[in-house]
Coordinates of C-alpha atoms in Angstrom, one line a residue:
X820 CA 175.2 47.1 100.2
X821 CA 173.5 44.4 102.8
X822 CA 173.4 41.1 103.2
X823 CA 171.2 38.9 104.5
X824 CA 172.4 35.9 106.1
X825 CA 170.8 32.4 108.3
X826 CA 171.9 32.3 111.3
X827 CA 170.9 29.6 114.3
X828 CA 167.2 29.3 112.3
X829 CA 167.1 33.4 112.4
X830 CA 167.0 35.9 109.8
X831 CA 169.5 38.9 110.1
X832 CA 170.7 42.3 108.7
X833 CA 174.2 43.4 108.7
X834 CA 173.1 47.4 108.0
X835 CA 174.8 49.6 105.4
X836 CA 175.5 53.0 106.1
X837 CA 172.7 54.3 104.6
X838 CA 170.2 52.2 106.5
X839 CA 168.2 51.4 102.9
X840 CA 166.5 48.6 103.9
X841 CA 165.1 47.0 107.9
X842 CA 164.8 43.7 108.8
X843 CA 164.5 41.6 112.1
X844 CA 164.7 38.5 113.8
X845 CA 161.8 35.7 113.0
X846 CA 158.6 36.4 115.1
X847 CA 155.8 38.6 115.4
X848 CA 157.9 41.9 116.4
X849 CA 156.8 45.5 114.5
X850 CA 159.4 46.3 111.1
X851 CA 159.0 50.4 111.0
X852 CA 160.1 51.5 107.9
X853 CA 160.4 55.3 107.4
X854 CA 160.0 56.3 103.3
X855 CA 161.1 60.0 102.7
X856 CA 158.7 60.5 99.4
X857 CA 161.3 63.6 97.8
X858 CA 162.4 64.5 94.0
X859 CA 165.6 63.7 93.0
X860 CA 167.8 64.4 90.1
X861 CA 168.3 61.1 88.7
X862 CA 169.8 59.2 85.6
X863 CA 169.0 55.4 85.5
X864 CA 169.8 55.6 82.2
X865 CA 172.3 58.0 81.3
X866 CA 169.9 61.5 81.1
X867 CA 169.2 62.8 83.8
X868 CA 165.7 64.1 85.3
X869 CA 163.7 65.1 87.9
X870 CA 162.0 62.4 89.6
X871 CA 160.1 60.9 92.1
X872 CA 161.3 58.6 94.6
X873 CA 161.7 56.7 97.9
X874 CA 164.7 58.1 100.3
X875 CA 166.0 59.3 96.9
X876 CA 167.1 56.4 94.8
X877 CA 165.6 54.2 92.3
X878 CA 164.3 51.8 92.9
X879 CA 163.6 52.5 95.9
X880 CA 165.0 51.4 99.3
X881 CA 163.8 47.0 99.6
X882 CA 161.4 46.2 102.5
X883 CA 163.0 43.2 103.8
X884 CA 160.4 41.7 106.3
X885 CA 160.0 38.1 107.8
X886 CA 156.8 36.0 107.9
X887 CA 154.8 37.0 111.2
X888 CA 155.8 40.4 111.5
X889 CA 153.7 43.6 111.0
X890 CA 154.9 46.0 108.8
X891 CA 154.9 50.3 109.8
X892 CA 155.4 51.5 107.1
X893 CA 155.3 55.8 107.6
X894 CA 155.6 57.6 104.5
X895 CA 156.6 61.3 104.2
X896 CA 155.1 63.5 101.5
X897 CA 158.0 65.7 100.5
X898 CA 157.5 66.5 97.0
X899 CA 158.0 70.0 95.6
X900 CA 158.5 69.7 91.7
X901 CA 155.1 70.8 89.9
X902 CA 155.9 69.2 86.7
X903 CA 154.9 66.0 88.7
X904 CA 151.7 65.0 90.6
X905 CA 152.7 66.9 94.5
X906 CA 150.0 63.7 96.4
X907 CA 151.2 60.7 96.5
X908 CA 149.9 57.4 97.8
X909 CA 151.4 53.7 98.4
X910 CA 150.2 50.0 97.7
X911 CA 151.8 47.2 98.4
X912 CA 150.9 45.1 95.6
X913 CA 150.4 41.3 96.5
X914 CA 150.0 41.9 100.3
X915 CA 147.2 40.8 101.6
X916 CA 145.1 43.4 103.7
X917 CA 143.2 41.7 106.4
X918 CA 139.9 43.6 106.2
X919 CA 139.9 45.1 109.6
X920 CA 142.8 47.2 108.2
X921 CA 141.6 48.0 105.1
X922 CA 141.7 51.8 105.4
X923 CA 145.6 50.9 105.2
X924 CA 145.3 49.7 101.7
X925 CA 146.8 52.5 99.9
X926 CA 144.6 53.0 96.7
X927 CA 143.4 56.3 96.2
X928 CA 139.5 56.6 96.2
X929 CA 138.8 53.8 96.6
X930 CA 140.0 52.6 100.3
X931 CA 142.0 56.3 100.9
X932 CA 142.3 59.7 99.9
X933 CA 146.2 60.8 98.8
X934 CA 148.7 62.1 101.2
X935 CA 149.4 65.8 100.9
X936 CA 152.6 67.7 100.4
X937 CA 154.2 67.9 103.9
X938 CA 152.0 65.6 105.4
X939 CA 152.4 62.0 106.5
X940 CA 150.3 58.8 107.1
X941 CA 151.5 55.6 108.6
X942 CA 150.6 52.0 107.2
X943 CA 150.1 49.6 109.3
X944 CA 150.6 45.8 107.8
X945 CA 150.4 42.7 110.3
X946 CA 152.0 40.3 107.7
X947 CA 150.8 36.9 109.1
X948 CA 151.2 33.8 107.5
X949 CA 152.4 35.3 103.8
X950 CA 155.3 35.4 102.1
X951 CA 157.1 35.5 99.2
X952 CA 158.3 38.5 96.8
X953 CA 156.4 41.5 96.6
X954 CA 156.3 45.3 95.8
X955 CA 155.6 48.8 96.7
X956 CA 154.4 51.8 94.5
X957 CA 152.8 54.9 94.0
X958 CA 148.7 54.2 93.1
X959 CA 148.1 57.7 92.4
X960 CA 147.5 58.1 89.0
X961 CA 150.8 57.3 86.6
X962 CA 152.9 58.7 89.5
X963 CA 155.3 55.5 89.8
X964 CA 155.9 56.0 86.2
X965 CA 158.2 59.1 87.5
X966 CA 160.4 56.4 89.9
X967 CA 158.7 55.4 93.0
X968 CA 158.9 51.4 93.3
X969 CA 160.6 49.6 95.3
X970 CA 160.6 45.6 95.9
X971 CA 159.5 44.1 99.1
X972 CA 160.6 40.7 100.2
X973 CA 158.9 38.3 103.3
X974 CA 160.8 35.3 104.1
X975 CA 160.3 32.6 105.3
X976 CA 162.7 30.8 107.8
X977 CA 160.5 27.6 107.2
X978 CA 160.8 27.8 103.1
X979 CA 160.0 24.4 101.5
X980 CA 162.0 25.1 98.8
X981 CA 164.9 26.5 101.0
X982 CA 166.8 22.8 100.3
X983 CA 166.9 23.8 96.2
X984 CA 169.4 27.5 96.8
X985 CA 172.1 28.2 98.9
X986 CA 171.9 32.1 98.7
X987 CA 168.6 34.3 99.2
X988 CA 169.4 38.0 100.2
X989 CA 169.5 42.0 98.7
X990 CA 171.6 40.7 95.8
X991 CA 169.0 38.3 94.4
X992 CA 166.6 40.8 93.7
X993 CA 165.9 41.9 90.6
X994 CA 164.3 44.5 89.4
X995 CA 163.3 45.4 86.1
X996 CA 160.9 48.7 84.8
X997 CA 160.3 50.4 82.0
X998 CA 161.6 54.4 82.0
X999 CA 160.7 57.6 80.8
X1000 CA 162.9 60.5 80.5
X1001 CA 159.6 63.0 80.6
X1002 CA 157.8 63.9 83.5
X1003 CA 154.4 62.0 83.6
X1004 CA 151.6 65.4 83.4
X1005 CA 152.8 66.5 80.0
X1006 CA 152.5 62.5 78.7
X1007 CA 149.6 61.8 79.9
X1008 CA 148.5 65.0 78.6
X1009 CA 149.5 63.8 74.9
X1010 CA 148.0 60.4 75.9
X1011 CA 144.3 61.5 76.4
X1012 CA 145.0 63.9 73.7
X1013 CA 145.6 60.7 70.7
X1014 CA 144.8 57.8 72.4
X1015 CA 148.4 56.7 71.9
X1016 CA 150.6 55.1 75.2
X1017 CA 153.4 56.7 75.7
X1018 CA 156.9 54.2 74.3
X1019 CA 159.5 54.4 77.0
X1020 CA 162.8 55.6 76.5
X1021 CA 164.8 52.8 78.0
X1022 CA 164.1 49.8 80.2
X1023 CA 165.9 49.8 83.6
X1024 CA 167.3 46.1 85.4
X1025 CA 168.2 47.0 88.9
X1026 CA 168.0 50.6 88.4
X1027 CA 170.5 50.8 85.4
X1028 CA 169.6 51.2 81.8
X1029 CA 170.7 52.3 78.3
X1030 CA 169.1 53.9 75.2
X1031 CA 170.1 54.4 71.4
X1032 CA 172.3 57.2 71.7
X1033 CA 173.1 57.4 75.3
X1034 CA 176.1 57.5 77.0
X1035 CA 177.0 53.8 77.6
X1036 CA 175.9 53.2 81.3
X1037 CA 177.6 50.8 83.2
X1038 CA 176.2 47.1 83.2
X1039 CA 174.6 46.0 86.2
X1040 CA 176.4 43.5 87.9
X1041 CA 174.7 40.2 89.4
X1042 CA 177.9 38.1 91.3
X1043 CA 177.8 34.6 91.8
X1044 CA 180.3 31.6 93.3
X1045 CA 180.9 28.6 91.1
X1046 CA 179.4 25.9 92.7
X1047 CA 176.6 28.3 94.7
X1048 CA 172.6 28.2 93.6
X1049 CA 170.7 31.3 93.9
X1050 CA 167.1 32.4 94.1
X1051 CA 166.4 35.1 92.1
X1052 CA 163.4 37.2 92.9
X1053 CA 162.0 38.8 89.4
X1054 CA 159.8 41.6 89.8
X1055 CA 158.3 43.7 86.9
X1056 CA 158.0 47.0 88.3
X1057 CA 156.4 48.5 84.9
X1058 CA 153.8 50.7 83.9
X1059 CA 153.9 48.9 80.5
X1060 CA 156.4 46.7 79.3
X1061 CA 156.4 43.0 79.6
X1062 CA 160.0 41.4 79.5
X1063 CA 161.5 38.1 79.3
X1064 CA 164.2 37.0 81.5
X1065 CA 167.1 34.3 80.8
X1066 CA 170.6 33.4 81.6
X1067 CA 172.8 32.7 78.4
X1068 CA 174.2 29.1 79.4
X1069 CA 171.8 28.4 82.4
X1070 CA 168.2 27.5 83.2
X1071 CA 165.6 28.8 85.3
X1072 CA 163.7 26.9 87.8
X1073 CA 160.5 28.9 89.2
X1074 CA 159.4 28.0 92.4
X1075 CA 157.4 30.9 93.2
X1076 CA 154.7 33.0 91.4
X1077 CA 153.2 35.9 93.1
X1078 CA 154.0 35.0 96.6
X1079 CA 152.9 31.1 95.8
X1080 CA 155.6 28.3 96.4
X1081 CA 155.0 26.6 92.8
X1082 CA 156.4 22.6 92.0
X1083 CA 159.5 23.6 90.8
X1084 CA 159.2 24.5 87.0
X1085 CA 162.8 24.4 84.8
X1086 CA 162.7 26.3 81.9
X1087 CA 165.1 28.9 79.9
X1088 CA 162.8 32.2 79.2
X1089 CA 160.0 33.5 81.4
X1090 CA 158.0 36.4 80.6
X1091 CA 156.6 38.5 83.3
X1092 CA 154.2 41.2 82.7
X1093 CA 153.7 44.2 84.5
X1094 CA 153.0 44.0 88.0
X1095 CA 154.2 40.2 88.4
X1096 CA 156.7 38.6 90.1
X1097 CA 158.5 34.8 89.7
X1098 CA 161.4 33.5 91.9
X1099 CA 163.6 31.2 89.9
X1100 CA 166.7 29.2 91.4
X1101 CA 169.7 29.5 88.8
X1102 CA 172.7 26.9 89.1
X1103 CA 176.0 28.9 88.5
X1104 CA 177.1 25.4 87.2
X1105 CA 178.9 27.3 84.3
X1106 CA 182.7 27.6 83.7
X1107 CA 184.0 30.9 85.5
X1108 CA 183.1 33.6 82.8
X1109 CA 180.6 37.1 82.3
X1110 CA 177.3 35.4 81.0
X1111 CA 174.5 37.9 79.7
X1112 CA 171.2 37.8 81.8
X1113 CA 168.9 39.3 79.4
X1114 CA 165.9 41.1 80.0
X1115 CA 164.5 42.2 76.8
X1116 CA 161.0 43.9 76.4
X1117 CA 158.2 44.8 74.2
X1118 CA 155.8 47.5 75.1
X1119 CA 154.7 49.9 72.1
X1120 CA 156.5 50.5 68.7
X1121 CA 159.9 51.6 68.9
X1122 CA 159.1 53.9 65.7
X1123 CA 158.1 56.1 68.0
X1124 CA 160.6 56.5 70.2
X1125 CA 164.0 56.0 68.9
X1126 CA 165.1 56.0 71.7
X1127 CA 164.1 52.0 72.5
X1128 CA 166.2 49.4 72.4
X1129 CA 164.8 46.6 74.1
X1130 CA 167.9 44.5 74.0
X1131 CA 170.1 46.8 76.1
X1132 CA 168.2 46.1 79.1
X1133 CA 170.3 43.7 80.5
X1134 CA 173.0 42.5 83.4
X1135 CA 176.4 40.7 83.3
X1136 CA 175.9 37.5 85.5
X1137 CA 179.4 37.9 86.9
X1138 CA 181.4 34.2 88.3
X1139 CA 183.8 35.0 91.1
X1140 CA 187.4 35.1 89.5
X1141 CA 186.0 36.0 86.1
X1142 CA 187.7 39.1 84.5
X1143 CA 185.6 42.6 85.1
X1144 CA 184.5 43.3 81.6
X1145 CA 181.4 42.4 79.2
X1146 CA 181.1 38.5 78.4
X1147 CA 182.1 38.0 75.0
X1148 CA 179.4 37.1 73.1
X1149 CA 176.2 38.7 71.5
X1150 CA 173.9 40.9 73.1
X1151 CA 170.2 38.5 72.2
X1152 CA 166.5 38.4 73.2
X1153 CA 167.9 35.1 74.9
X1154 CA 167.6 31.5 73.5
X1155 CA 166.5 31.3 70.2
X1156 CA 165.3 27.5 70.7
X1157 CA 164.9 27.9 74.4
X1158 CA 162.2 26.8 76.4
X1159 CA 160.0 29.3 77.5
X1160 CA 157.4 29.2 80.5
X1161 CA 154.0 28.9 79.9
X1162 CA 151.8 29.8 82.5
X1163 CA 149.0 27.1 82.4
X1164 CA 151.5 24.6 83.3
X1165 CA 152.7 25.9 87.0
X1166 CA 151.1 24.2 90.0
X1167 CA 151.3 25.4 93.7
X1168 CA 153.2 23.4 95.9
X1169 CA 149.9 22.6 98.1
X1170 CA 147.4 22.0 95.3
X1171 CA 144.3 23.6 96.2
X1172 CA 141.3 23.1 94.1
X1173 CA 139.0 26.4 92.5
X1174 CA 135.8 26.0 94.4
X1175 CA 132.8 25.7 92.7
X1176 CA 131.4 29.7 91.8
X1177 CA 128.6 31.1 93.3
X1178 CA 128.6 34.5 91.2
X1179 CA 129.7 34.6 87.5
X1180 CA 130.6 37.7 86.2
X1181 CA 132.1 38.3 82.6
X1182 CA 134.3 41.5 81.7
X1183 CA 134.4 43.0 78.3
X1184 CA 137.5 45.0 77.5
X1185 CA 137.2 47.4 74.9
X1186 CA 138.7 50.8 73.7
X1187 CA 137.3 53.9 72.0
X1188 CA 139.6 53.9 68.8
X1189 CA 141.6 56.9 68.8
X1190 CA 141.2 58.3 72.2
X1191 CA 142.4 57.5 75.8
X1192 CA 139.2 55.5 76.4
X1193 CA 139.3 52.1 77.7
X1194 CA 135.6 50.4 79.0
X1195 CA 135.0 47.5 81.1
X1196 CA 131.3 46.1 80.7
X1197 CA 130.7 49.7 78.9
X1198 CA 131.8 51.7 81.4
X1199 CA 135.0 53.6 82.3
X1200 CA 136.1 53.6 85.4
X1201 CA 136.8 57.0 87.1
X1202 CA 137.8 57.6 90.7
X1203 CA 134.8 59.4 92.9
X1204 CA 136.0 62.3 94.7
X1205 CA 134.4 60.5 98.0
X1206 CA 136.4 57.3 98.3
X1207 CA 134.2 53.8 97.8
X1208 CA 135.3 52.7 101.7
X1209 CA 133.5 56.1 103.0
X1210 CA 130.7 55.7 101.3
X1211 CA 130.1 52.4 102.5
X1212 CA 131.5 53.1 106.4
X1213 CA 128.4 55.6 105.7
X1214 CA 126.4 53.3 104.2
X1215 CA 126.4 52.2 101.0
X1216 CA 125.3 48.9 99.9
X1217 CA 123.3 49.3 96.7
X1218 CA 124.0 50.1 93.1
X1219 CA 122.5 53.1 93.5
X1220 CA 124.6 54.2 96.2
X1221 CA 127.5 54.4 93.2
X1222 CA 128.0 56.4 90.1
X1223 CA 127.8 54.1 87.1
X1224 CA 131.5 55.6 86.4
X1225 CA 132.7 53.7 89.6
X1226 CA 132.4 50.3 88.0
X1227 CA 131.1 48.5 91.4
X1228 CA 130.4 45.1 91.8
X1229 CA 128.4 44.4 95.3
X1230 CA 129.2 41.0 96.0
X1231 CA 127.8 38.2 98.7
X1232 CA 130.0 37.5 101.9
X1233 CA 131.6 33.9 101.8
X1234 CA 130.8 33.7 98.4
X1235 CA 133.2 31.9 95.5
X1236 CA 133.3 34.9 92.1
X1237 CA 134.0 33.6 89.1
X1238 CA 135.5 36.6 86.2
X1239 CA 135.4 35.5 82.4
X1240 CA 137.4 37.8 80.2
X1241 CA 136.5 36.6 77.0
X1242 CA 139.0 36.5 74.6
X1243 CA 139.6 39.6 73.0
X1244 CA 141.8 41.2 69.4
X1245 CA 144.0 43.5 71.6
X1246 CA 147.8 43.4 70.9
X1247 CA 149.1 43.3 74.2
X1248 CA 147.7 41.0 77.0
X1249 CA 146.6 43.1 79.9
X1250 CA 148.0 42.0 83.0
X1251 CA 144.7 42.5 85.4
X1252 CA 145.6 43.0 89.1
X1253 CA 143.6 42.3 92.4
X1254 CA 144.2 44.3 95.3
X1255 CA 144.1 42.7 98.7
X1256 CA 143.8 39.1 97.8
X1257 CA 144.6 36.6 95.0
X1258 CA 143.0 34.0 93.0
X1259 CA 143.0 30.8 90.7
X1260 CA 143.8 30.9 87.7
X1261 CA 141.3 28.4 86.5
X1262 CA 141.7 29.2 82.7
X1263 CA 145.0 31.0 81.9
X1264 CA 145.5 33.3 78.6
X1265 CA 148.4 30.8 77.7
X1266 CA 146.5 27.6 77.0
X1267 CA 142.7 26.3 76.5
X1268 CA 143.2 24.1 79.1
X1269 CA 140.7 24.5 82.5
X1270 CA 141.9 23.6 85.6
X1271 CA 139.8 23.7 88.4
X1272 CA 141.8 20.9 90.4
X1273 CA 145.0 22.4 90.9
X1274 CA 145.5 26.0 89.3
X1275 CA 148.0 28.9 90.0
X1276 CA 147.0 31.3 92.6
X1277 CA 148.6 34.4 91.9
X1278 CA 147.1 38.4 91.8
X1279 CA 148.2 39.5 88.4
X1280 CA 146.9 37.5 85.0
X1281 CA 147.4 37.8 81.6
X1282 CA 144.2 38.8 79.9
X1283 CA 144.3 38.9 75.7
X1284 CA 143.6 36.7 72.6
X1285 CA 143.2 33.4 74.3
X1286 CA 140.4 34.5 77.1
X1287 CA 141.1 34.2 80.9
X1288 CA 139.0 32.2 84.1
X1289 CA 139.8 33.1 87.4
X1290 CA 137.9 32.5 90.7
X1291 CA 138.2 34.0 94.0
X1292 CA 136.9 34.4 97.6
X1293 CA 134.7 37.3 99.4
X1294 CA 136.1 36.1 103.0
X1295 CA 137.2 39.9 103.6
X1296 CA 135.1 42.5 102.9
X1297 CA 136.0 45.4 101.4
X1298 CA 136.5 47.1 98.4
X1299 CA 139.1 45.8 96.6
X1300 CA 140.5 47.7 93.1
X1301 CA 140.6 45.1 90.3
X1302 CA 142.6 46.8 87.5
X1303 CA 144.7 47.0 84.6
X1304 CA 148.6 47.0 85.4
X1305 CA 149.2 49.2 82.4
X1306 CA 148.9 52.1 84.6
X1307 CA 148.2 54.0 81.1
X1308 CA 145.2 51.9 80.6
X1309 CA 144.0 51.9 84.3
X1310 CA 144.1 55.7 83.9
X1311 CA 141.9 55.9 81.1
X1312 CA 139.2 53.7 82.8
X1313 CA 140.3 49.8 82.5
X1314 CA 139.6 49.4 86.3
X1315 CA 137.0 47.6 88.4
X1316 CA 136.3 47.9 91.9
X1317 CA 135.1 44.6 93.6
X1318 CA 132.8 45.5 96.9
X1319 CA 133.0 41.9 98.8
X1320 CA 130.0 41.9 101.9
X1321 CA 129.6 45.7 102.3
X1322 CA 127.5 45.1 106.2
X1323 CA 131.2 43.3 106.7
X1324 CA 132.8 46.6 106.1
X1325 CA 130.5 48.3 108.7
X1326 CA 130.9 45.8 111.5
X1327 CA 134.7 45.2 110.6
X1328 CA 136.9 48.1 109.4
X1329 CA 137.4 51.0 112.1
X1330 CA 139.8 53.7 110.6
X1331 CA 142.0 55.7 112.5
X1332 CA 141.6 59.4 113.1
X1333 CA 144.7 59.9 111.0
X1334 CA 142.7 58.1 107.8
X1335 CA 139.7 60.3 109.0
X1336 CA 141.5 63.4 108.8
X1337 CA 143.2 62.5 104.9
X1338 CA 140.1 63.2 102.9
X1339 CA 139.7 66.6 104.3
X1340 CA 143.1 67.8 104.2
X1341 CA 143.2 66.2 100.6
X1342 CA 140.3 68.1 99.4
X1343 CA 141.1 71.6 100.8
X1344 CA 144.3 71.7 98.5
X1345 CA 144.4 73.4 95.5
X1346 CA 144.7 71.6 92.5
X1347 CA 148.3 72.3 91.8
X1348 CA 149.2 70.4 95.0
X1349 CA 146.6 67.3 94.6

């Protein structure tokens, strides 16, 4: 393990052996990171797998980065198993791409092509003013389902909250995912065959899981000091499932929602759908005991996989001096009578009013019962074999210049974009995702309540049965994917792509000759290795 610790105003690494994660002194210095894409034999909960990951473990290794530095990240294509996709490509979800880099955004298609076997591409990240808690993953189809994810943390040696915890390093992360124990080609292949998302096996809380019938796994451990405050950082790596996260015997403070410093926010559950991340500060103001910190999930019917049990995902919250073994009392979903977050009432720290919109644009979310269909506005999104940024580096700038499949909305520079999802009879909220940027949250699913003077910025929202407002700014041009983080869905078409001020993208974005040279080298493989 590492730890992080302050020193003299500085942020600093003491490195493990393995070298998992990098991580300098504050200031603008480069962070390289080297991620060995490889499969792995794996068994996060109990049955082991083929899979694919990051320098072989999952999660993978944690970017640990401080506010100001540039990120290089170089990412090496070793993947050999064929039951998986052999391309791969990586997005950093909430990080926001300046748009003079945006060839270094990672999705495939739409800024890149994918990265071959036994080939390499480097990302290159300036960081600037952001941080918070982020994430890395495969965008290439389902591929993360198979294990690559990773968390990705920018701190801030200036924190305004940094008064409220005491400790803030690797151990505070937490990670939670949903998991498969089959390779993703064959279930995607049942998917688009009945319309039907696959139910995961297990869920997965810092890389550790159980299932009905499995061997019994190990808790993970999360240790704490009596006395101490700690800042969690929650991240939902899932393809899927939406869990909720509490402490038996303690509260949760949230001061930190998709890389925005909220007013802190106490409550005792918080759900956090796929794709989004919350930083809570936890007291260990307990007696010295093991204290359950559930994690419990929903994503499909467990009839069909028996496997499921969402109330074995889970950690022991450990107080130094307790005894090592399980706390004594029941395994729950968490506080029956607990108070759970809803979203419509978290503020940013530094309020900043929704400006007025200049474009309205209302999305329609619908599925063809029965098959792997989903449409946005009547259409389903599916990727172009030329990439959207080409075609406007070359370009582009009209609707016509698109397939209707492509789902492109040319947008004004320096123009405010407001998105209606109306409400809608779906199940499952969709947690909608937008690459390079964020936005308010003017209406959120949770409430009826509009807020245009002090909303939640954030980049993934729930969108369901109460109808969602958000707004957001075309300062950066480029294309920038707006999509379901149900990777299932956003396969089968629930996907957007949002072209801000394409002349921008002409006069600003200048690719290197190693993103030149992907498409081509993509495109002469054969289809097994794409």
């Amino acid at each position: 393990m590492q730890s992080l610790v302050w020193a003299t105003g500085l942020l600093s690494l003491f490195h493990s052996a393995s070298g998992a994660a990098v991580i300098s002194s504050r200031g603008d210095e480069t962070v390289p990171i080297t991620l060995d894409i490889v499969n792995a034999q794996l068994a996060p909960d109990g049955f082991t797998r083929s899979t694919i990951v990051a320098n072989g473990t999952y999660p993978g290794p944690p970017i640990l980065v401080t506010k100001g530095q540039t990120l290089v990240v170089t990412v090496n294509n070793q993947l050999t198993d064929s039951s998986m996709r052999r391309s791969t490509s990586l997005d950093f979800d909430g990080i926001f791409i300046d748009a003079d880099d945006t060839f270094n955004e990672g999705t495939p298609f739409v800024t890149t092509c994918p990265i071959g076997p036994n080939a390499s591409y480097t990302y290159t990240l300036p960081l600037g003013e952001q941080t918070g808690t982020f994430w890395y993953h495969s965008q290439l189809s389902v591929q993360y389902v198979d294990g690559l994810r990773g968390a990705i943390v920018i701190y801030d040696p200036e924190d305004p909250h940094a008064e409220l915890y005491d400790v803030d390093d690797e151990s505070t992360i937490i990670q939670v995912g949903d998991w498969w124990q089959n390779s993703t080609l064959p279930m995607l292949a049942g998917y688009e065959a009945t319309g039907i998302v696959p139910v995961s096996d297990s869920g997965t809380f810092n890389g550790v899981g159980r299932y009905n019938g499995g061997p019994e796994v190990p808790w993970p451990v999360v240790n704490v000091v009596q006395g101490k405050r700690y800042r969690f950082r929650i991240i939902n790596q899932s393809a899927r499932n939406v869990f909720t996260m509490s402490i038996d015997n303690h509260n949760l403070t949230i001061i930190e929602t998709d890389g925005v410093s909220t007013v802190p926010h106490t409550v005792d559950l918080v759900e956090v759908l796929a794709g989004q991340r919350y930083s809570v500060v936890v007291a260990a103001d307990q007696a010295v005991d093991n204290y359950w910190f559930n994690a419990p999930f929903v994503g499909g019917s467990p009839a069909r996989n028996l496997h499921q049990n969402a109330t074995l995902t889970r950690a022991i919250l450990r107080y130094e001096g307790a005894p090592e073994e399980d706390p004594t009392t029941p395994l729950t979903s968490g506080p029956a009578d607990g108070v759970a977050l809803v979203e419509a009432d978290l503020r940013p720290l530094i309020p900043e009013p929704a400006p007025v919109p200049d474009v309205n644009i209302t999305l329609d979310l619908v599925v063809t019962a029965g098959k792997a269909i989903w449409n946005v506005n009547n259409v389903s999104y599916l990727p172009p074999q030329t990439p959207t940024l080409v075609k406007v580096l070359d370009g582009a700038s009209a609707a016509g210049d698109f397939n209707i499949t492509e789902n492109t909305f040319i947008l004004p520079p320096n123009a405010t974009i407001q998105v209606d999802f109306p409400p809608n009879d779906d199940d499952e909220a969709h947690p909608f995702h937008m690459h390079g940027m964020n936005f308010w949250v003017v209406k959120s699913n949770s409430s009826d309540a509009v807020n245009t003077e002090d909303p939640i910025r954030r980049d993934v929202v729930g969108v369901g049965a109460a109808g969602t407002t958000l707004r957001f700014r075309t300062d950066k041009p480029g294309p920038w994917f707006f999509h379901c983080h149900i990777f299932w869905h956003m396969q089968a078409g629930l996907a957007t792509v949002m072209l801000a001020d394409p002349e921008g993208v002409r006069d600003d974005v200048h690719p290197t000759e190693e993103w030149l040279d992907l498409c081509p080298a993509y495109n002469a493989l054969p289809a097994e290795l794409q």
